[in-house]
């Protein structure tokens, strides 16, 4: 039987909406769309670069709990309401993904809360045990 395990961050959104920050399914790790909220304080910066940095901290924590790291990411999706906000985030994104080079997509779309300026989701392949 394939292992299936939920990784929870403690975000109130997970409880209110009914989802997990990530799901481990066998050797695959699916990280939900993750925004720049600091889940310990449930606050979010107005700055898109700071939001991107927090997104990556949140994702990094979920990956670690799932038994992998950014080096194991095979796909990333960036969701932004304003396409002009994407380029200022590139240096932050490159720090995590520049050596990994996952498949990537950027979509312009509305997000659940107008304070959210970027959302990132990733898929990773856990290393062989």
CSV table of C-alpha atoms in Angstrom, one decimal:
chain,number,residue,atom,x,y,z
A,1,UNK,CA,0.0,0.0,0.0
A,2,UNK,CA,1.3,3.4,-1.0
A,3,UNK,CA,2.0,5.8,1.9
A,4,UNK,CA,-0.3,8.8,2.0
A,5,UNK,CA,0.3,11.4,4.7
A,6,UNK,CA,-0.9,15.0,5.2
A,7,UNK,CA,1.6,17.7,6.3
A,8,UNK,CA,0.0,20.5,8.2
A,9,UNK,CA,1.5,23.9,8.8
A,10,UNK,CA,-0.9,25.1,11.5
A,11,UNK,CA,-2.4,27.7,9.2
A,12,UNK,CA,-6.0,28.5,10.1
A,13,UNK,CA,-6.8,28.3,6.4
A,14,UNK,CA,-6.1,24.6,6.4
A,15,UNK,CA,-8.7,24.0,9.1
A,16,UNK,CA,-11.3,26.5,7.7
A,17,UNK,CA,-11.1,25.2,4.1
A,18,UNK,CA,-10.2,21.6,4.7
A,19,UNK,CA,-6.8,20.9,3.0
A,20,UNK,CA,-3.2,20.2,3.9
A,21,UNK,CA,-0.1,22.3,3.3
A,22,UNK,CA,1.3,19.2,1.6
A,23,UNK,CA,0.5,15.6,0.9
A,24,UNK,CA,3.1,12.9,0.7
A,25,UNK,CA,2.0,10.1,-1.6
A,26,UNK,CA,4.7,7.4,-1.9
A,27,UNK,CA,7.8,9.3,-3.1
A,28,UNK,CA,5.8,12.3,-4.4
A,29,UNK,CA,5.3,15.4,-2.4
A,30,UNK,CA,2.5,17.8,-3.5
A,31,UNK,CA,2.7,21.2,-1.8
A,32,UNK,CA,-0.5,23.2,-1.9
A,33,UNK,CA,-0.5,26.8,-3.3
A,34,UNK,CA,1.3,28.7,-0.5
A,35,UNK,CA,1.1,32.4,0.1
A,36,UNK,CA,3.2,34.8,2.0
A,37,UNK,CA,1.4,34.6,5.3
A,38,UNK,CA,3.5,34.0,8.4
A,39,UNK,CA,1.4,31.2,9.9
A,40,UNK,CA,2.7,31.8,13.4
A,41,UNK,CA,1.2,35.4,13.4
A,42,UNK,CA,-1.2,35.1,10.5
A,43,UNK,CA,0.2,38.3,9.1
A,44,UNK,CA,1.3,39.1,5.6
A,45,UNK,CA,3.7,41.8,4.3
A,46,UNK,CA,2.5,44.4,1.7
A,47,UNK,CA,5.8,43.8,-0.2
A,48,UNK,CA,5.7,41.1,-3.0
A,49,UNK,CA,9.3,40.2,-2.6
A,50,UNK,CA,8.9,39.7,1.2
A,51,UNK,CA,5.8,37.7,0.4
A,52,UNK,CA,7.8,35.5,-2.0
A,53,UNK,CA,10.5,35.0,0.7
A,54,UNK,CA,7.8,33.9,3.2
A,55,UNK,CA,6.2,31.6,0.7
A,56,UNK,CA,9.5,29.9,0.2
A,57,UNK,CA,10.1,29.6,4.0
A,58,UNK,CA,6.6,28.0,4.3
A,59,UNK,CA,7.3,25.6,1.4
A,60,UNK,CA,10.7,24.8,2.8
A,61,UNK,CA,9.2,23.8,6.1
A,62,UNK,CA,6.6,21.6,4.4
A,63,UNK,CA,9.2,19.9,2.2
A,64,UNK,CA,11.5,19.2,5.2
A,65,UNK,CA,8.6,17.7,7.1
A,66,UNK,CA,7.9,15.5,4.1
A,67,UNK,CA,11.5,14.3,4.0
A,68,UNK,CA,12.8,16.4,1.1
A,69,UNK,CA,14.2,19.8,0.1
A,70,UNK,CA,14.1,22.4,-2.6
A,71,UNK,CA,16.7,20.3,-4.5
A,72,UNK,CA,14.0,17.6,-4.9
A,73,UNK,CA,11.4,20.0,-6.5
A,74,UNK,CA,10.5,18.9,-10.1
A,75,UNK,CA,7.7,21.4,-10.8
A,76,UNK,CA,6.8,24.9,-9.5
A,77,UNK,CA,3.8,27.1,-10.3
A,78,UNK,CA,3.8,30.8,-9.6
A,79,UNK,CA,0.4,32.5,-9.4
A,80,UNK,CA,0.2,36.3,-9.3
A,81,UNK,CA,-2.6,38.8,-9.7
A,82,UNK,CA,-0.2,41.4,-11.3
A,83,UNK,CA,2.3,40.1,-13.9
A,84,UNK,CA,4.5,43.2,-13.1
A,85,UNK,CA,5.1,41.7,-9.6
A,86,UNK,CA,6.9,38.6,-11.0
A,87,UNK,CA,10.2,40.0,-12.1
A,88,UNK,CA,11.1,41.7,-8.8
A,89,UNK,CA,10.7,38.2,-7.2
A,90,UNK,CA,13.2,36.5,-9.6
A,91,UNK,CA,16.3,36.9,-7.4
A,92,UNK,CA,14.5,35.3,-4.4
A,93,UNK,CA,13.1,32.4,-6.6
A,94,UNK,CA,16.5,31.9,-8.2
A,95,UNK,CA,18.1,31.3,-4.7
A,96,UNK,CA,15.9,28.3,-4.2
A,97,UNK,CA,15.5,27.0,-7.7
A,98,UNK,CA,18.4,28.3,-9.8
A,99,UNK,CA,20.5,25.1,-9.4
A,100,UNK,CA,17.5,22.8,-9.4
A,101,UNK,CA,15.8,24.1,-12.6
A,102,UNK,CA,12.4,22.6,-12.1
A,103,UNK,CA,9.7,22.8,-14.8
A,104,UNK,CA,7.9,26.1,-14.1
A,105,UNK,CA,4.8,28.0,-15.0
A,106,UNK,CA,3.7,31.5,-14.1
A,107,UNK,CA,0.0,32.3,-14.2
A,108,UNK,CA,-1.8,35.6,-13.8
A,109,UNK,CA,-5.0,35.1,-11.8
A,110,UNK,CA,-6.9,36.4,-8.9
A,111,UNK,CA,-6.0,35.1,-5.4
A,112,UNK,CA,-8.3,34.4,-2.5
A,113,UNK,CA,-7.4,37.6,-0.5
A,114,UNK,CA,-6.5,41.0,-2.0
A,115,UNK,CA,-3.4,41.2,0.3
A,116,UNK,CA,-1.9,38.2,-1.4
A,117,UNK,CA,0.4,39.2,-4.2
A,118,UNK,CA,2.0,35.8,-5.0
A,119,UNK,CA,1.2,32.2,-4.4
A,120,UNK,CA,3.6,29.3,-5.1
A,121,UNK,CA,2.9,25.6,-5.4
A,122,UNK,CA,5.5,22.8,-5.9
A,123,UNK,CA,5.8,19.1,-6.6
A,124,UNK,CA,8.8,17.2,-5.4
A,125,UNK,CA,10.2,13.7,-5.7
A,126,UNK,CA,11.5,12.4,-2.4
A,127,UNK,CA,15.0,11.0,-2.6
A,128,UNK,CA,15.4,7.2,-2.6
A,129,UNK,CA,15.6,5.8,1.0
